[in-house]
Tab-separated table of C-alpha atoms in Angstrom:
chain	number	residue	atom	x	y	z
A	1	VAL	CA	-15.856	-34.327	48.882
A	2	VAL	CA	-15.042	-31.024	47.853
A	3	LYS	CA	-16.839	-28.257	49.297
A	4	GLY	CA	-19.963	-26.945	48.487
A	5	LYS	CA	-19.878	-29.526	46.260
A	6	ILE	CA	-21.458	-32.519	47.846
A	7	HIS	CA	-24.964	-32.379	45.971
A	8	ASP	CA	-23.352	-34.129	43.404
A	9	GLU	CA	-26.420	-35.762	42.262
A	10	LEU	CA	-30.009	-34.818	40.273
B	1	MET	CA	-21.274	-41.202	37.474
B	2	ASN	CA	-21.930	-45.138	37.413
B	3	ILE	CA	-24.709	-46.941	35.489
B	4	PHE	CA	-27.089	-46.953	38.053
B	5	ARG	CA	-27.024	-43.169	37.978
B	6	LEU	CA	-26.461	-42.507	34.410
B	7	ALA	CA	-30.079	-45.485	33.731
B	8	GLY	CA	-31.832	-43.472	36.408
B	9	ASP	CA	-31.502	-40.037	34.998
B	10	MET	CA	-32.431	-40.650	31.656
B	11	THR	CA	-35.503	-43.382	32.853
B	12	HIS	CA	-36.376	-39.583	34.656
B	13	LEU	CA	-35.778	-37.791	31.566
B	14	LEU	CA	-37.992	-40.413	29.408
B	15	SER	CA	-40.899	-39.814	31.449
B	16	ILE	CA	-40.393	-36.413	31.205
B	17	LEU	CA	-41.200	-37.129	28.035
B	18	VAL	CA	-43.563	-39.593	27.408
B	19	LEU	CA	-45.877	-36.547	29.882
B	20	LEU	CA	-45.167	-34.653	27.325
B	21	LEU	CA	-45.903	-36.640	24.721
B	22	LYS	CA	-48.951	-37.967	25.342
B	23	ILE	CA	-50.144	-33.919	26.949
B	24	TYR	CA	-48.865	-33.554	23.180
B	25	ALA	CA	-50.255	-36.304	21.380
B	26	THR	CA	-53.355	-36.343	22.916
B	27	LYS	CA	-53.287	-32.475	23.615
B	28	SER	CA	-55.072	-33.747	26.843
B	29	CYS	CA	-54.069	-33.994	29.709
B	30	SER	CA	-56.554	-36.821	30.733
B	31	GLY	CA	-55.576	-38.970	34.219
B	32	VAL	CA	-52.349	-36.984	34.652
B	33	SER	CA	-52.270	-34.395	38.502
B	34	ARG	CA	-51.547	-30.816	37.557
B	35	LYS	CA	-50.961	-30.726	41.233
B	36	THR	CA	-47.876	-32.885	41.606
B	37	GLN	CA	-46.289	-31.492	37.804
B	38	GLU	CA	-46.796	-28.207	39.881
B	39	LEU	CA	-44.710	-29.975	42.473
B	40	TYR	CA	-41.968	-31.019	40.322
B	41	ALA	CA	-42.061	-27.624	38.524
B	42	ILE	CA	-41.384	-26.313	42.467
B	43	VAL	CA	-38.397	-29.110	43.513
B	44	PHE	CA	-36.934	-28.549	40.428
B	45	LEU	CA	-36.907	-25.225	41.226
B	46	ALA	CA	-35.934	-24.730	44.599
B	47	ARG	CA	-33.281	-27.682	44.079
B	48	TYR	CA	-31.135	-26.147	41.065
B	49	LEU	CA	-31.019	-22.457	43.118
B	50	ASP	CA	-27.452	-24.061	43.224
B	51	LEU	CA	-26.946	-23.913	39.249
B	52	PHE	CA	-25.441	-19.819	39.379
B	53	THR	CA	-23.709	-20.782	42.607
B	54	ASP	CA	-21.549	-24.516	42.116
B	55	PHE	CA	-21.124	-25.710	39.562
B	56	ILE	CA	-21.110	-29.748	38.731
B	57	SER	CA	-20.332	-31.033	35.329
B	58	VAL	CA	-21.591	-30.112	31.943
B	59	TYR	CA	-24.319	-33.028	32.319
B	60	ASN	CA	-25.664	-31.401	35.630
B	61	THR	CA	-26.272	-27.805	34.760
B	62	PHE	CA	-27.531	-29.059	31.237
B	63	MET	CA	-30.024	-32.266	33.251
B	64	LYS	CA	-30.915	-29.172	35.909
B	65	ILE	CA	-31.965	-26.892	32.959
B	66	VAL	CA	-33.595	-29.575	31.274
B	67	PHE	CA	-35.690	-30.818	34.379
B	68	ILE	CA	-36.571	-27.197	34.558
B	69	ALA	CA	-37.572	-26.037	32.078
B	70	SER	CA	-39.929	-29.135	30.918
B	71	SER	CA	-41.916	-29.270	34.385
B	72	LEU	CA	-42.314	-25.981	33.527
B	73	ALA	CA	-43.646	-26.523	29.922
B	74	ILE	CA	-45.688	-29.398	31.406
B	75	VAL	CA	-47.095	-27.383	33.474
B	76	TRP	CA	-47.708	-24.078	31.497
B	77	CYS	CA	-49.410	-27.317	29.264
B	78	ILE	CA	-51.939	-28.281	31.708
B	79	ARG	CA	-53.052	-24.506	32.916
B	80	VAL	CA	-53.252	-22.576	29.966
B	81	HIS	CA	-52.622	-24.155	26.594
B	82	PRO	CA	-56.454	-24.095	25.340
B	83	MET	CA	-56.775	-27.793	24.590
B	84	VAL	CA	-54.855	-29.184	27.334
B	85	LYS	CA	-56.532	-27.252	29.896
B	86	ARG	CA	-60.112	-28.065	28.707
B	87	SER	CA	-58.672	-31.921	29.631
B	88	TYR	CA	-58.113	-31.503	32.965
B	89	ASP	CA	-60.572	-32.712	35.242
B	90	LYS	CA	-59.643	-30.390	38.647
B	91	ASP	CA	-62.508	-32.947	40.471
B	92	LEU	CA	-60.356	-35.653	40.697
B	93	ASP	CA	-57.449	-33.709	41.057
B	94	THR	CA	-58.421	-33.205	45.235
B	95	PHE	CA	-55.835	-33.316	46.672
B	96	ARG	CA	-54.265	-30.540	48.879
B	97	HIS	CA	-50.636	-30.948	48.272
B	98	TYR	CA	-50.290	-27.481	50.274
B	99	LEU	CA	-49.942	-29.893	52.908
B	100	LEU	CA	-47.277	-30.877	51.251
B	101	VAL	CA	-45.024	-28.113	50.920
B	102	ALA	CA	-45.960	-26.718	54.264
B	103	ALA	CA	-44.704	-29.872	55.603
B	104	SER	CA	-41.956	-30.674	53.484
B	105	PHE	CA	-40.786	-26.805	54.618
B	106	LEU	CA	-40.922	-27.044	57.828
B	107	LEU	CA	-39.006	-30.516	58.062
B	108	ALA	CA	-36.699	-28.430	55.892
B	109	LEU	CA	-36.185	-25.929	58.511
B	110	PHE	CA	-34.943	-29.051	61.031
B	111	LEU	CA	-33.312	-30.982	59.382
B	112	HIS	CA	-30.363	-30.166	56.407
B	113	GLU	CA	-26.819	-30.567	56.370
B	114	LYS	CA	-26.058	-26.154	56.460
B	115	PHE	CA	-28.489	-23.770	58.023
B	116	THR	CA	-27.768	-21.795	55.467
B	117	PHE	CA	-30.308	-20.351	52.719
B	118	LEU	CA	-29.439	-22.824	49.148
B	119	GLU	CA	-28.469	-25.384	51.703
B	120	ILE	CA	-32.591	-25.245	53.603
B	121	PHE	CA	-34.216	-25.061	50.107
B	122	TRP	CA	-32.793	-28.071	49.012
B	123	ALA	CA	-33.565	-30.749	51.801
B	124	PHE	CA	-36.626	-29.419	50.903
B	125	SER	CA	-36.726	-30.212	47.366
B	126	ILE	CA	-35.574	-33.570	48.424
B	127	TYR	CA	-38.432	-33.977	51.744
B	128	LEU	CA	-41.238	-32.698	48.674
B	129	GLU	CA	-39.972	-34.975	45.756
B	130	ALA	CA	-40.150	-37.438	48.045
B	131	VAL	CA	-43.776	-37.113	48.196
B	132	ALA	CA	-45.056	-35.074	45.640
B	133	ILE	CA	-45.852	-38.350	43.484
B	134	LEU	CA	-49.436	-38.594	46.149
B	135	PRO	CA	-51.741	-36.332	43.790
B	136	GLN	CA	-50.613	-38.073	40.886
B	137	LEU	CA	-51.169	-41.720	42.767
B	138	VAL	CA	-54.157	-41.174	44.637
B	139	LEU	CA	-55.727	-38.889	41.607
B	140	LEU	CA	-54.967	-42.468	39.323
B	141	GLN	CA	-56.623	-44.311	41.904
B	142	ARG	CA	-60.241	-42.597	41.848
B	143	SER	CA	-59.838	-42.968	38.332
B	144	GLY	CA	-59.396	-46.839	38.709
B	145	ASN	CA	-58.545	-46.834	34.430
B	146	VAL	CA	-54.951	-45.907	33.532
B	147	ASP	CA	-54.284	-45.259	29.994
B	148	ASN	CA	-50.859	-46.301	28.253
B	149	LEU	CA	-49.136	-43.306	28.303
B	150	THR	CA	-49.853	-42.145	31.580
B	151	GLY	CA	-48.977	-45.750	33.038
B	152	GLN	CA	-45.688	-45.574	31.316
B	153	TYR	CA	-44.522	-42.133	32.432
B	154	VAL	CA	-45.520	-43.454	36.753
B	155	PHE	CA	-43.716	-46.098	35.601
B	156	PHE	CA	-40.687	-45.038	34.235
B	157	LEU	CA	-40.868	-42.010	37.715
B	158	GLY	CA	-40.532	-44.834	39.907
B	159	ALA	CA	-37.992	-47.137	37.721
B	160	TYR	CA	-35.546	-43.267	37.911
B	161	ARG	CA	-36.211	-43.574	41.972
B	162	GLY	CA	-35.633	-47.267	42.260
B	163	LEU	CA	-31.748	-46.826	40.182
B	164	TYR	CA	-30.708	-43.991	42.281
B	165	ILE	CA	-31.061	-46.300	45.361
B	166	LEU	CA	-28.669	-48.667	43.658
B	167	ASN	CA	-26.692	-46.109	42.849
B	168	TRP	CA	-26.175	-45.170	46.479
B	169	ILE	CA	-25.452	-48.518	47.001
B	170	TYR	CA	-22.679	-48.851	44.468
B	171	ARG	CA	-21.175	-45.599	45.898
B	172	TYR	CA	-21.737	-46.059	49.584
B	173	LEU	CA	-19.166	-49.878	48.647
B	174	THR	CA	-16.841	-48.061	46.237
B	175	GLU	CA	-16.849	-44.591	48.104
B	176	PRO	CA	-14.299	-44.051	51.426
B	177	ARG	CA	-16.764	-41.489	52.446
B	178	PHE	CA	-19.809	-41.482	50.884
B	179	THR	CA	-22.595	-40.534	53.851
B	180	ARG	CA	-25.569	-38.651	53.226
B	181	TRP	CA	-28.317	-39.411	55.203
B	182	ILE	CA	-31.049	-36.696	53.357
B	183	ALA	CA	-31.134	-37.883	50.395
B	184	CYS	CA	-30.910	-41.960	50.698
B	185	VAL	CA	-33.620	-42.084	53.324
B	186	SER	CA	-35.769	-39.584	51.493
B	187	GLY	CA	-35.314	-41.200	48.707
B	188	VAL	CA	-36.038	-45.084	49.868
B	189	VAL	CA	-39.314	-43.608	51.311
B	190	GLN	CA	-39.986	-42.286	47.771
B	191	THR	CA	-39.649	-45.309	46.474
B	192	ALA	CA	-41.685	-47.444	48.023
B	193	LEU	CA	-44.450	-45.266	47.621
B	194	TYR	CA	-44.380	-46.754	43.882
B	195	ALA	CA	-44.180	-49.954	45.324
B	196	ASP	CA	-48.274	-50.716	45.401
B	197	PHE	CA	-48.683	-49.306	41.530
B	198	PHE	CA	-45.660	-51.962	40.413
B	199	TYR	CA	-47.574	-54.722	42.391
B	200	TYR	CA	-50.639	-53.427	39.836
B	201	TYR	CA	-48.582	-52.873	36.861
B	202	PHE	CA	-46.595	-56.041	36.654
B	203	ILE	CA	-50.119	-58.369	37.078
B	204	SER	CA	-50.949	-55.927	33.802
B	205	TRP	CA	-48.035	-56.479	32.143
B	206	LYS	CA	-48.697	-60.286	33.167
B	207	ASN	CA	-51.866	-61.032	31.962
B	208	ASN	CA	-51.145	-58.603	28.919
B	209	SER	CA	-54.217	-56.244	30.251
B	210	LYS	CA	-54.769	-53.434	30.658
B	211	LEU	CA	-53.667	-51.611	33.504
B	212	LYS	CA	-56.022	-51.649	36.368
B	213	LEU	CA	-55.676	-49.772	40.045
B	214	PRO	CA	-58.452	-51.078	42.803
B	215	ALA	CA	-60.563	-48.612	44.402
């Protein structure tokens, strides 16, 4: 998981 | 992006379109909870604060803007549009929704992934979304009869939640480090709230009769 991009859902 | 997530997003979008269609075609918001709609507007505004800080994909950015704009448009219609406003029955829509906002925010202060501004608002939006349908379900139950489009609106919203659970199961099985407790537990709670509604929705569908919720 890329840091800061964990919220990849809507 | 897997098929369940895409189908979930599409049913979510469809639910909003059905609601906008109902309001536009009938110039009425009867059976629609303004409080639930305001909670969704808060949910989207709080969650998509990262619109300015994180870029995931064009799809994500586009959908975020659509969700924010459409939820604000619906609230605007119910509050401001002269004809729609007249059809709003505030005596049926009495759920104390500010309690949900307060409780969700308090929970987010304690349960979050990181103690940062964005993360607390993200967690807050997840908790609030889980319970935001409650004023709508209570309103439907109080009014008993549910018109077709409002019933379909709630049905698609519930379907969206169900598909997101399938999406998480799929991701859990296919992604080695997929763990997101806050979103998944809240999502399951949220979906469970629809169980009762779905039960009566399927009965009315099976019997080909009008959807009625018991008082």
